[in-house]
mmCIF file of C-alpha atoms in Angstrom:
data_model
loop_
_atom_site.group_PDB
_atom_site.id
_atom_site.type_symbol
_atom_site.label_atom_id
_atom_site.label_comp_id
_atom_site.label_asym_id
_atom_site.label_seq_id
_atom_site.Cartn_x
_atom_site.Cartn_y
_atom_site.Cartn_z
ATOM 1 C CA GLN A 1 63.963 104.429 60.694
ATOM 2 C CA ARG A 2 63.736 104.686 64.511
ATOM 3 C CA VAL A 3 65.666 107.992 64.877
ATOM 4 C CA HIS A 4 63.130 110.754 65.284
ATOM 5 C CA GLY A 5 65.467 113.253 66.995
ATOM 6 C CA ILE A 6 64.703 115.796 69.765
ATOM 7 C CA GLN A 7 62.944 118.060 67.284
ATOM 8 C CA GLU A 8 59.861 115.902 67.481
ATOM 9 C CA ASN A 9 59.394 116.764 71.121
ATOM 10 C CA PRO A 10 61.989 119.373 72.360
ATOM 11 C CA GLU A 11 60.282 119.734 75.704
ATOM 12 C CA SER A 12 61.233 116.162 76.583
ATOM 13 C CA VAL A 13 64.914 117.120 76.992
ATOM 14 C CA ASP A 14 63.972 119.818 79.556
ATOM 15 C CA GLU A 15 61.766 117.204 81.279
ATOM 16 C CA LEU A 16 64.687 114.722 81.446
ATOM 17 C CA ARG A 17 66.871 117.419 82.950
ATOM 18 C CA ARG A 18 64.191 118.112 85.583
ATOM 19 C CA LEU A 19 63.649 114.435 86.428
ATOM 20 C CA ILE A 20 67.414 113.812 86.855
ATOM 21 C CA GLY A 21 67.579 116.823 89.123
ATOM 22 C CA HIS A 22 64.642 115.831 91.369
ATOM 23 C CA ARG A 23 63.903 112.087 91.062
ATOM 24 C CA ILE A 24 67.351 110.707 91.881
ATOM 25 C CA THR A 25 68.419 110.248 95.468
ATOM 26 C CA PRO A 26 71.076 111.081 96.694
ATOM 27 C CA ARG A 27 71.242 113.977 94.151
ATOM 28 C CA LEU A 28 73.892 114.126 91.476
ATOM 29 C CA THR A 29 75.828 117.173 92.498
ATOM 30 C CA ALA A 30 78.528 119.253 90.825
ATOM 31 C CA PRO A 31 81.157 119.044 93.527
ATOM 32 C CA ASP A 32 81.494 115.329 92.818
ATOM 33 C CA SER A 33 81.779 115.983 89.028
ATOM 34 C CA LEU A 34 78.523 114.044 88.642
ATOM 35 C CA GLU A 35 76.373 116.812 87.126
ATOM 36 C CA PRO A 36 75.096 115.238 83.885
ATOM 37 C CA SER A 37 76.273 116.810 80.602
ATOM 38 C CA PHE A 38 73.857 117.127 77.672
ATOM 39 C CA THR A 39 75.510 117.207 74.284
ATOM 40 C CA GLU A 40 73.463 117.801 71.205
ATOM 41 C CA VAL A 41 74.729 115.808 68.149
ATOM 42 C CA PRO A 42 73.619 116.556 64.570
ATOM 43 C CA CYS A 43 72.484 113.570 62.485
ATOM 44 C CA THR A 44 70.252 112.375 59.718
ATOM 45 C CA LEU A 45 66.788 111.316 61.014
ATOM 46 C CA GLY A 46 64.766 108.279 59.977
ATOM 47 C CA ASP A 47 62.822 110.232 57.424
ATOM 48 C CA GLY A 48 65.950 111.536 55.724
ATOM 49 C CA SER A 49 65.815 115.130 57.189
ATOM 50 C CA ARG A 50 68.468 116.702 59.227
ATOM 51 C CA GLY A 51 68.038 116.858 62.992
ATOM 52 C CA SER A 52 69.877 115.931 66.206
ATOM 53 C CA ILE A 53 69.916 113.652 69.158
ATOM 54 C CA VAL A 54 71.172 114.304 72.694
ATOM 55 C CA VAL A 55 73.894 112.254 74.421
ATOM 56 C CA VAL A 56 73.628 112.328 78.213
ATOM 57 C CA ARG A 57 76.821 111.525 80.180
ATOM 58 C CA VAL A 58 76.786 110.786 83.968
ATOM 59 C CA ALA A 59 80.046 110.100 85.689
ATOM 60 C CA ARG A 60 80.573 107.073 87.872
ATOM 61 C CA SER A 61 79.452 107.825 91.432
ATOM 62 C CA THR A 62 80.806 106.786 94.785
ATOM 63 C CA ALA A 63 77.155 106.503 96.149
ATOM 64 C CA VAL A 64 74.425 104.032 95.438
ATOM 65 C CA HIS A 65 71.611 106.048 93.803
ATOM 66 C CA SER A 66 67.852 105.283 93.664
ATOM 67 C CA ILE A 67 64.868 106.676 91.744
ATOM 68 C CA VAL A 68 62.299 108.313 94.013
ATOM 69 C CA ASP A 69 59.190 106.249 94.327
ATOM 70 C CA ASP A 70 60.542 103.624 91.850
ATOM 71 C CA GLY A 71 63.499 101.788 93.336
ATOM 72 C CA THR A 72 67.207 100.981 92.993
ATOM 73 C CA PHE A 73 68.537 98.971 89.991
ATOM 74 C CA VAL A 74 71.720 97.267 88.930
ATOM 75 C CA ARG A 75 72.727 96.449 85.371
ATOM 76 C CA LEU A 76 72.663 92.850 84.162
ATOM 77 C CA GLY A 77 74.151 92.759 80.667
ATOM 78 C CA ARG A 78 71.290 94.070 78.450
ATOM 79 C CA SER A 79 68.672 94.626 81.197
ATOM 80 C CA ASN A 80 68.146 95.954 84.720
ATOM 81 C CA ARG A 81 67.297 94.245 87.929
ATOM 82 C CA GLN A 82 65.679 95.955 90.942
ATOM 83 C CA ILE A 83 67.411 95.209 94.239
ATOM 84 C CA GLN A 84 66.093 95.148 97.721
ATOM 85 C CA ALA A 85 67.118 97.161 100.907
ATOM 86 C CA SER A 86 69.626 94.427 102.085
ATOM 87 C CA GLU A 87 71.192 94.419 98.661
ATOM 88 C CA ILE A 88 71.384 98.207 98.474
ATOM 89 C CA THR A 89 73.301 98.180 101.860
ATOM 90 C CA GLU A 90 75.569 95.417 100.630
ATOM 91 C CA LEU A 91 76.355 97.238 97.450
ATOM 92 C CA ALA A 92 77.049 100.561 99.304
ATOM 93 C CA LEU A 93 79.515 98.719 101.572
ATOM 94 C CA ARG A 94 81.109 96.895 98.742
ATOM 95 C CA ARG A 95 81.671 100.125 96.732
ATOM 96 C CA GLY A 96 82.984 102.048 99.707
ATOM 97 C CA ALA A 97 80.102 104.526 99.788
ATOM 98 C CA VAL A 98 79.379 103.371 103.393
ATOM 99 C CA SER A 99 81.938 101.969 105.854
ATOM 100 C CA ALA A 100 81.262 99.010 108.139
ATOM 101 C CA VAL A 101 83.297 100.748 110.867
ATOM 102 C CA ASN A 102 80.652 103.465 111.246
ATOM 103 C CA GLY A 103 78.081 101.114 112.704
ATOM 104 C CA THR A 104 77.684 100.816 116.463
ATOM 105 C CA CYS A 105 78.458 97.758 118.611
ATOM 106 C CA ASP A 106 77.528 96.512 122.030
ATOM 107 C CA VAL A 107 80.898 97.066 123.746
ATOM 108 C CA PRO A 108 81.269 98.722 127.181
ATOM 109 C CA PHE A 109 83.053 101.961 127.208
ATOM 110 C CA THR A 110 85.274 100.744 130.101
ATOM 111 C CA LEU A 111 86.925 98.330 127.689
ATOM 112 C CA LEU A 112 87.984 101.230 125.471
ATOM 113 C CA GLU A 113 89.532 103.291 128.270
ATOM 114 C CA THR A 114 92.983 101.859 127.575
ATOM 115 C CA ASP A 115 96.533 103.289 127.554
ATOM 116 C CA VAL A 116 95.929 103.943 123.816
ATOM 117 C CA TRP A 117 92.922 105.992 124.516
ATOM 118 C CA ARG A 118 94.746 107.983 127.220
ATOM 119 C CA GLU A 119 97.532 108.675 124.747
ATOM 120 C CA TYR A 120 95.001 109.883 122.205
ATOM 121 C CA ALA A 121 93.008 111.960 124.682
ATOM 122 C CA ALA A 122 96.163 113.660 126.074
ATOM 123 C CA GLU A 123 97.317 114.555 122.503
ATOM 124 C CA ARG A 124 93.940 116.092 121.661
ATOM 125 C CA ARG A 125 93.493 117.524 125.235
ATOM 126 C CA LEU A 126 90.238 115.701 125.881
ATOM 127 C CA SER A 127 89.129 116.077 129.463
ATOM 128 C CA ARG A 128 85.621 114.807 129.419
ATOM 129 C CA PRO A 129 84.596 111.250 130.248
ATOM 130 C CA ILE A 130 85.294 108.758 127.418
ATOM 131 C CA GLU A 131 81.659 108.259 126.601
ATOM 132 C CA GLU A 132 81.041 111.937 126.136
ATOM 133 C CA SER A 133 84.273 112.516 124.383
ATOM 134 C CA LEU A 134 83.527 109.717 121.830
ATOM 135 C CA VAL A 135 80.066 111.115 121.156
ATOM 136 C CA ARG A 136 81.605 114.509 120.365
ATOM 137 C CA LEU A 137 84.172 112.832 118.127
ATOM 138 C CA GLY A 138 81.567 110.974 116.155
ATOM 139 C CA LEU A 139 82.796 107.628 117.521
ATOM 140 C CA ALA A 140 79.686 106.899 119.678
ATOM 141 C CA ARG A 141 76.003 107.621 119.333
ATOM 142 C CA SER A 142 72.515 106.480 120.181
ATOM 143 C CA GLU A 143 70.426 104.697 117.530
ATOM 144 C CA GLY A 144 66.654 104.372 117.657
ATOM 145 C CA GLY A 145 66.393 105.505 121.236
ATOM 146 C CA THR A 146 68.839 102.991 122.544
ATOM 147 C CA ALA A 147 71.680 103.798 124.991
ATOM 148 C CA ILE A 148 74.774 105.371 123.584
ATOM 149 C CA ARG A 149 77.125 102.831 122.088
ATOM 150 C CA PRO A 150 80.604 103.033 120.577
ATOM 151 C CA THR A 151 81.170 102.551 116.824
ATOM 152 C CA ARG A 152 83.269 99.766 115.448
ATOM 153 C CA ALA A 153 85.896 102.394 114.563
ATOM 154 C CA ALA A 154 86.310 103.348 118.236
ATOM 155 C CA VAL A 155 86.816 99.645 119.175
ATOM 156 C CA LEU A 156 89.426 99.240 116.387
ATOM 157 C CA LEU A 157 91.200 102.390 117.497
ATOM 158 C CA PHE A 158 91.337 101.981 121.275
ATOM 159 C CA ALA A 159 90.470 98.380 122.421
ATOM 160 C CA GLU A 160 93.283 96.063 123.378
ATOM 161 C CA GLU A 161 91.769 93.150 121.356
ATOM 162 C CA PRO A 162 89.340 94.516 118.819
ATOM 163 C CA GLY A 163 88.746 91.178 117.093
ATOM 164 C CA GLY A 164 87.512 89.503 120.260
ATOM 165 C CA LEU A 165 85.107 92.357 121.214
ATOM 166 C CA LEU A 166 83.716 92.652 117.641
ATOM 167 C CA ASP A 167 83.717 88.844 117.064
ATOM 168 C CA ALA A 168 85.349 89.593 113.767
ATOM 169 C CA LYS A 169 88.654 88.903 111.958
ATOM 170 C CA CYS A 170 90.593 92.133 111.853
ATOM 171 C CA ALA A 171 94.194 90.991 112.606
ATOM 172 C CA ILE A 172 97.191 90.622 110.381
ATOM 173 C CA ARG A 173 98.420 87.094 109.678
ATOM 174 C CA LEU A 174 102.139 86.780 108.685
ATOM 175 C CA PHE A 175 103.317 83.759 106.693
ATOM 176 C CA HIS A 176 107.008 83.058 105.798
ATOM 177 C CA TYR A 177 107.477 80.409 103.066
ATOM 178 C CA LYS A 178 110.563 78.708 101.816
ATOM 179 C CA GLY A 179 110.829 79.221 98.070
ATOM 180 C CA GLU A 180 108.658 80.981 95.675
ATOM 181 C CA ARG A 181 105.236 79.398 96.097
ATOM 182 C CA VAL A 182 102.867 77.783 98.669
ATOM 183 C CA GLU A 183 103.160 74.015 98.726
ATOM 184 C CA HIS A 184 99.857 72.469 99.542
ATOM 185 C CA SER A 185 101.010 69.193 100.981
ATOM 186 C CA ALA A 186 101.530 67.452 104.302
ATOM 187 C CA GLU A 187 105.152 68.741 104.260
ATOM 188 C CA THR A 188 104.395 72.450 104.410
ATOM 189 C CA ASN A 189 107.078 74.825 103.205
ATOM 190 C CA LEU A 190 106.468 77.314 105.985
ATOM 191 C CA LEU A 191 109.736 78.364 107.566
ATOM 192 C CA ARG A 192 108.055 78.751 110.996
ATOM 193 C CA LYS A 193 104.660 78.933 112.572
ATOM 194 C CA PRO A 194 102.445 81.746 111.240
ATOM 195 C CA ARG A 195 102.179 84.828 113.372
ATOM 196 C CA THR A 196 99.038 86.758 114.259
ATOM 197 C CA ILE A 197 99.378 90.496 114.932
ATOM 198 C CA SER A 198 96.410 92.135 116.586
ATOM 199 C CA GLY A 199 95.504 95.009 118.884
ATOM 200 C CA PRO A 200 94.686 98.694 118.454
ATOM 201 C CA LEU A 201 95.487 99.852 114.993
ATOM 202 C CA VAL A 202 98.013 102.516 115.973
ATOM 203 C CA ARG A 203 100.111 99.699 117.529
ATOM 204 C CA MET A 204 99.290 96.886 115.080
ATOM 205 C CA ILE A 205 100.663 98.688 112.070
ATOM 206 C CA PRO A 206 104.217 99.320 113.381
ATOM 207 C CA GLU A 207 104.294 95.891 115.076
ATOM 208 C CA ALA A 208 103.460 94.195 111.765
ATOM 209 C CA THR A 209 106.107 96.273 109.881
ATOM 210 C CA ARG A 210 108.739 95.264 112.514
ATOM 211 C CA ALA A 211 107.681 91.625 112.360
ATOM 212 C CA ILE A 212 108.129 91.594 108.491
ATOM 213 C CA VAL A 213 111.588 93.233 108.773
ATOM 214 C CA ASP A 214 112.607 90.713 111.442
ATOM 215 C CA GLU A 215 111.447 87.852 109.238
ATOM 216 C CA LEU A 216 113.539 89.154 106.390
ATOM 217 C CA ALA A 217 116.510 89.364 108.594
ATOM 218 C CA SER A 218 116.318 86.030 110.245
ATOM 219 C CA GLY A 219 114.711 83.873 107.515
ATOM 220 C CA LEU A 220 117.714 83.705 105.099
ATOM 221 C CA GLN A 221 116.934 81.658 101.948
ATOM 222 C CA MET A 222 119.068 80.118 99.345
ATOM 223 C CA GLY A 223 118.762 80.294 95.587
ATOM 224 C CA PRO A 224 118.471 77.267 93.331
ATOM 225 C CA LEU A 225 122.279 76.754 93.188
ATOM 226 C CA GLY A 226 122.976 77.527 96.834
ATOM 227 C CA PHE A 227 123.512 81.272 96.607
ATOM 228 C CA GLU A 228 122.065 83.267 99.395
ATOM 229 C CA ILE A 229 119.214 85.469 98.317
ATOM 230 C CA ALA A 230 119.391 89.055 99.539
ATOM 231 C CA GLN A 231 115.947 90.619 100.282
ATOM 232 C CA ARG A 232 116.097 94.335 100.413
ATOM 233 C CA TYR A 233 112.708 96.148 100.583
ATOM 234 C CA PRO A 234 112.499 99.821 101.742
ATOM 235 C CA VAL A 235 110.985 99.868 105.225
ATOM 236 C CA ARG A 236 108.753 102.837 104.350
ATOM 237 C CA VAL A 237 107.278 100.897 101.447
ATOM 238 C CA LEU A 238 106.510 97.911 103.690
ATOM 239 C CA ARG A 239 104.950 100.196 106.261
ATOM 240 C CA GLU A 240 102.853 101.897 103.687
ATOM 241 C CA ALA A 241 101.613 98.627 102.251
ATOM 242 C CA VAL A 242 100.612 97.442 105.645
ATOM 243 C CA THR A 243 98.982 100.854 106.590
ATOM 244 C CA ASN A 244 96.851 100.842 103.464
ATOM 245 C CA ALA A 245 95.727 97.323 104.056
ATOM 246 C CA VAL A 246 94.697 98.129 107.624
ATOM 247 C CA LEU A 247 93.061 101.480 106.836
ATOM 248 C CA HIS A 248 91.344 100.748 103.562
ATOM 249 C CA ARG A 249 90.226 97.099 103.985
ATOM 250 C CA ASP A 250 86.500 96.243 104.049
ATOM 251 C CA TYR A 251 85.721 95.435 107.651
ATOM 252 C CA ARG A 252 82.437 93.779 106.818
ATOM 253 C CA LEU A 253 84.284 90.806 105.323
ATOM 254 C CA PRO A 254 85.187 87.966 107.782
ATOM 255 C CA ALA A 255 88.832 87.781 106.769
ATOM 256 C CA ASP A 256 92.181 88.867 108.301
ATOM 257 C CA ILE A 257 94.958 90.674 106.335
ATOM 258 C CA HIS A 258 97.434 88.157 104.986
ATOM 259 C CA VAL A 259 101.126 89.012 104.559
ATOM 260 C CA ARG A 260 103.101 86.253 102.725
ATOM 261 C CA ILE A 261 106.924 86.379 102.466
ATOM 262 C CA PHE A 262 108.504 84.306 99.702
ATOM 263 C CA SER A 263 112.155 84.199 98.490
ATOM 264 C CA ASN A 264 111.439 86.503 95.622
ATOM 265 C CA ARG A 265 108.498 88.682 96.763
ATOM 266 C CA ILE A 266 106.202 89.888 99.559
ATOM 267 C CA GLU A 267 102.392 89.753 99.140
ATOM 268 C CA VAL A 268 99.969 91.879 101.178
ATOM 269 C CA GLU A 269 96.411 90.894 100.684
ATOM 270 C CA SER A 270 93.641 93.095 102.083
ATOM 271 C CA PRO A 271 89.926 92.014 102.223
ATOM 272 C CA GLY A 272 87.600 94.197 100.089
ATOM 273 C CA LEU A 273 87.878 95.961 96.670
ATOM 274 C CA PHE A 274 89.114 99.400 95.822
ATOM 275 C CA PRO A 275 86.573 102.095 96.923
ATOM 276 C CA VAL A 276 84.916 103.902 94.010
ATOM 277 C CA PRO A 277 86.379 105.715 92.056
ATOM 278 C CA VAL A 278 89.774 104.085 92.575
ATOM 279 C CA THR A 279 90.784 101.599 89.861
ATOM 280 C CA LEU A 280 93.992 99.804 88.802
ATOM 281 C CA GLU A 281 94.351 102.311 86.021
ATOM 282 C CA ASN A 282 94.108 105.537 88.168
ATOM 283 C CA LEU A 283 95.651 104.162 91.322
ATOM 284 C CA ARG A 284 98.755 106.417 91.163
ATOM 285 C CA GLU A 285 96.923 109.592 90.286
ATOM 286 C CA VAL A 286 93.556 109.510 92.055
ATOM 287 C CA GLY A 287 94.870 110.559 95.522
ATOM 288 C CA SER A 288 93.305 109.740 98.865
ATOM 289 C CA ARG A 289 89.894 107.997 98.697
ATOM 290 C CA PRO A 290 89.585 106.313 102.083
ATOM 291 C CA ARG A 291 86.976 103.668 102.573
ATOM 292 C CA ASN A 292 87.085 104.173 106.365
ATOM 293 C CA LYS A 293 87.313 107.862 106.853
ATOM 294 C CA ALA A 294 86.849 107.562 110.662
ATOM 295 C CA LEU A 295 89.929 105.420 111.055
ATOM 296 C CA VAL A 296 92.061 107.633 108.765
ATOM 297 C CA THR A 297 90.815 110.874 110.454
ATOM 298 C CA HIS A 298 91.516 109.716 114.027
ATOM 299 C CA LEU A 299 94.669 107.740 113.451
ATOM 300 C CA ARG A 300 96.471 110.851 112.230
ATOM 301 C CA GLU A 301 95.749 112.551 115.648
ATOM 302 C CA PHE A 302 97.809 110.149 117.685
ATOM 303 C CA PRO A 303 101.233 111.307 118.963
ATOM 304 C CA SER A 304 103.038 109.009 116.381
ATOM 305 C CA PRO A 305 100.578 108.451 113.529
ATOM 306 C CA PRO A 306 101.321 105.665 111.127
ATOM 307 C CA ASN A 307 99.578 107.706 108.419
ATOM 308 C CA LEU A 308 99.812 111.407 107.514
ATOM 309 C CA ASP A 309 96.623 111.304 105.293
ATOM 310 C CA ALA A 310 98.380 113.297 102.572
ATOM 311 C CA GLY A 311 97.085 111.112 99.763
ATOM 312 C CA GLU A 312 100.628 110.503 98.569
ATOM 313 C CA GLY A 313 101.212 106.944 99.895
ATOM 314 C CA ILE A 314 100.769 104.919 96.668
ATOM 315 C CA ARG A 315 102.787 107.426 94.716
ATOM 316 C CA MET A 316 105.550 107.289 97.372
ATOM 317 C CA MET A 317 105.678 103.497 97.095
ATOM 318 C CA PHE A 318 106.233 103.538 93.345
ATOM 319 C CA GLU A 319 108.836 106.356 93.523
ATOM 320 C CA THR A 320 110.806 104.790 96.487
ATOM 321 C CA MET A 321 110.940 101.418 94.681
ATOM 322 C CA GLU A 322 112.132 103.068 91.530
ATOM 323 C CA ARG A 323 114.901 104.963 93.330
ATOM 324 C CA ALA A 324 116.006 101.735 94.925
ATOM 325 C CA SER A 325 116.227 100.092 91.499
ATOM 326 C CA LEU A 326 113.470 97.724 92.486
ATOM 327 C CA TYR A 327 110.429 96.600 90.489
ATOM 328 C CA PRO A 328 107.304 98.688 90.991
ATOM 329 C CA PRO A 329 104.518 97.392 93.228
ATOM 330 C CA VAL A 330 102.042 95.084 91.340
ATOM 331 C CA TYR A 331 98.386 95.483 92.246
ATOM 332 C CA VAL A 332 95.759 92.834 91.506
ATOM 333 C CA THR A 333 91.992 92.637 92.335
ATOM 334 C CA GLU A 334 88.784 91.252 90.941
ATOM 335 C CA PRO A 335 88.248 89.603 88.548
ATOM 336 C CA GLU A 336 91.764 88.268 88.349
ATOM 337 C CA LEU A 337 91.729 87.339 92.068
ATOM 338 C CA ARG A 338 88.325 85.777 92.057
ATOM 339 C CA ARG A 339 87.518 87.092 95.529
ATOM 340 C CA GLU A 340 86.876 90.437 97.131
ATOM 341 C CA ALA A 341 90.403 91.508 97.865
ATOM 342 C CA VAL A 342 93.282 93.752 96.808
ATOM 343 C CA LEU A 343 96.677 92.132 96.616
ATOM 344 C CA VAL A 344 99.792 94.169 96.312
ATOM 345 C CA THR A 345 103.133 92.338 95.468
ATOM 346 C CA LEU A 346 106.551 93.800 96.191
ATOM 347 C CA LEU A 347 109.068 92.031 94.085
ATOM 348 C CA ASN A 348 112.630 91.319 95.281
ATOM 349 C CA GLY A 349 114.423 93.085 92.462
ATOM 350 C CA ALA A 350 117.563 93.778 94.505
ATOM 351 C CA ARG A 351 118.853 90.218 94.389
ATOM 352 C CA PRO A 352 122.410 89.374 93.350
ATOM 353 C CA SER A 353 123.286 89.723 89.641
ATOM 354 C CA ILE A 354 123.544 86.655 87.588
ATOM 355 C CA TRP A 355 127.301 87.015 87.432
ATOM 356 C CA ASP A 356 127.479 87.175 91.239
ATOM 357 C CA GLN A 357 125.589 83.932 91.474
ATOM 358 C CA VAL A 358 127.689 82.226 88.811
ATOM 359 C CA HIS A 359 130.903 83.323 90.507
ATOM 360 C CA ALA A 360 129.647 82.053 93.876
ATOM 361 C CA TYR A 361 128.583 78.688 92.232
ATOM 362 C CA LEU A 362 132.129 78.237 90.794
ATOM 363 C CA GLN A 363 133.593 78.722 94.249
ATOM 364 C CA ASP A 364 132.283 75.325 95.125
ATOM 365 C CA HIS A 365 132.086 73.643 91.727
ATOM 366 C CA PRO A 366 134.745 73.065 89.108
ATOM 367 C CA ALA A 367 132.705 74.275 86.144
ATOM 368 C CA ILE A 368 129.223 75.535 85.081
ATOM 369 C CA GLY A 369 127.142 74.973 81.996
ATOM 370 C CA ASN A 370 124.137 76.262 80.150
ATOM 371 C CA ALA A 371 121.651 74.320 82.259
ATOM 372 C CA GLU A 372 122.894 75.742 85.513
ATOM 373 C CA VAL A 373 122.781 79.335 84.176
ATOM 374 C CA ARG A 374 119.182 78.740 82.984
ATOM 375 C CA ARG A 375 118.334 77.638 86.512
ATOM 376 C CA LEU A 376 119.656 80.895 87.906
ATOM 377 C CA LEU A 377 117.911 82.894 85.320
ATOM 378 C CA GLY A 378 114.588 81.076 86.117
ATOM 379 C CA THR A 379 114.040 80.454 82.341
ATOM 380 C CA ASP A 380 114.185 77.786 79.630
ATOM 381 C CA ASN A 381 115.795 80.247 77.192
ATOM 382 C CA ALA A 382 119.031 78.396 76.228
ATOM 383 C CA MET A 383 120.023 81.141 73.819
ATOM 384 C CA ARG A 384 119.974 83.755 76.578
ATOM 385 C CA ALA A 385 122.190 81.605 78.808
ATOM 386 C CA SER A 386 124.564 81.000 75.855
ATOM 387 C CA ARG A 387 124.894 84.757 75.166
ATOM 388 C CA LEU A 388 125.770 85.398 78.809
ATOM 389 C CA LEU A 389 128.296 82.657 78.936
ATOM 390 C CA ARG A 390 129.908 83.925 75.622
ATOM 391 C CA SER A 391 130.022 87.458 76.927
ATOM 392 C CA TRP A 392 131.801 86.327 80.094
ATOM 393 C CA VAL A 393 134.374 84.421 77.973
ATOM 394 C CA GLU A 394 134.907 87.569 75.859
ATOM 395 C CA ASP A 395 135.400 89.631 78.952
ATOM 396 C CA GLY A 396 137.975 87.277 80.212
ATOM 397 C CA LEU A 397 136.034 86.022 83.245
ATOM 398 C CA LEU A 398 135.475 82.407 82.190
ATOM 399 C CA LEU A 399 137.346 79.860 80.075
ATOM 400 C CA PRO A 400 135.781 76.861 78.282
ATOM 401 C CA VAL A 401 136.776 73.528 79.708
ATOM 402 C CA ALA A 402 136.317 71.624 76.373
ATOM 403 C CA PRO A 403 136.247 74.191 73.546
ATOM 404 C CA GLY A 404 135.622 71.588 70.839
ATOM 405 C CA ALA A 405 132.545 70.090 72.415
ATOM 406 C CA PRO A 406 128.960 70.811 71.141
ATOM 407 C CA LYS A 407 127.738 74.153 72.460
ATOM 408 C CA ARG A 408 125.073 72.699 74.754
ATOM 409 C CA LEU A 409 127.771 70.446 76.314
ATOM 410 C CA VAL A 410 130.504 72.958 76.858
ATOM 411 C CA ARG A 411 131.278 73.857 80.487
ATOM 412 C CA TYR A 412 133.184 76.838 81.815
ATOM 413 C CA ARG A 413 135.557 77.511 84.642
ATOM 414 C CA LEU A 414 136.777 80.584 86.335
ATOM 415 C CA ARG A 415 139.984 82.110 84.876
ATOM 416 C CA GLU A 416 142.741 81.648 87.404
#
């Protein structure tokens, strides 16, 4: 009864096109694939006659759009809510439409004239004073008639201790735990004191990568039955995970990057969400969508850049892990994490085979049973353990100690 169709007032469709083109700011433009599409759909109208409606599709935008002389709205289930200026800024930062590193800060230029700046300036052949050079690079400016000040990006790139100058958390915290989980008790299961890695980004990224590799080499851990766990993660994958966390994190959030090493995985948690339009579903195909373009752009100009800005980093991680016969990286974010963060987990798939662990166990014990095999497998599936034991007997690797005993009580020894 309520469907009247566009035939009742065909000029309204043209009016809607005009309003979308002139009353929305910033404008929806074709280069970003946001140009609305109008599709006419034939249907039966409320009075039983034939007519049509129009479906208007607008793609998701990276920006926060407002209606001229009307305001900015967010969706709340079945209704809309108008938001204020501070909320608009917060939403733009959260979505990655605006980067916190582009804002200026009250830091003297003398504190940025470091060895790192001199390396960068020599590579780019910058001969002007640092203040003038940074203005020309877009890393310093005057706002509202104030004196020229550097951006937060400049401090992150060139200062010796960016966190102290910005009064912000922008370091990497490295935790190495014994076992497969964090134990929240007085007797912590940390293997050693957590390590904080800070400094200019071009040095922090390789230093963090080296620290992770050193921890893996020195912090040997044992499996549930005393078998040494081998941890083999491709270094380029570790470096890419750290680089992504540093370059694409949300620097408005008061949190450090956390790297957690467990016996069976490495976790890299970066503050902030994926910038629009990146999602968990299109992560491997979407290409480069940097939240902090200033950091990405200038880091690649250093003599030994940690990033090539080719948009292939995530795809490389998946392909490298696959070639190494390891599990693919696992990404998690809101709402599963229940906080503004992106967590990537690298699983230790290159651990010893179950038979290697059984063989090692039998070097120190006279026999092994179903219960011990289940512990090695990390499962309660007794049938799976029984099938493995039976296959090793059939292959001539094991012999039952008491063949006539009930299956769950049978133990097995190595064949001499």
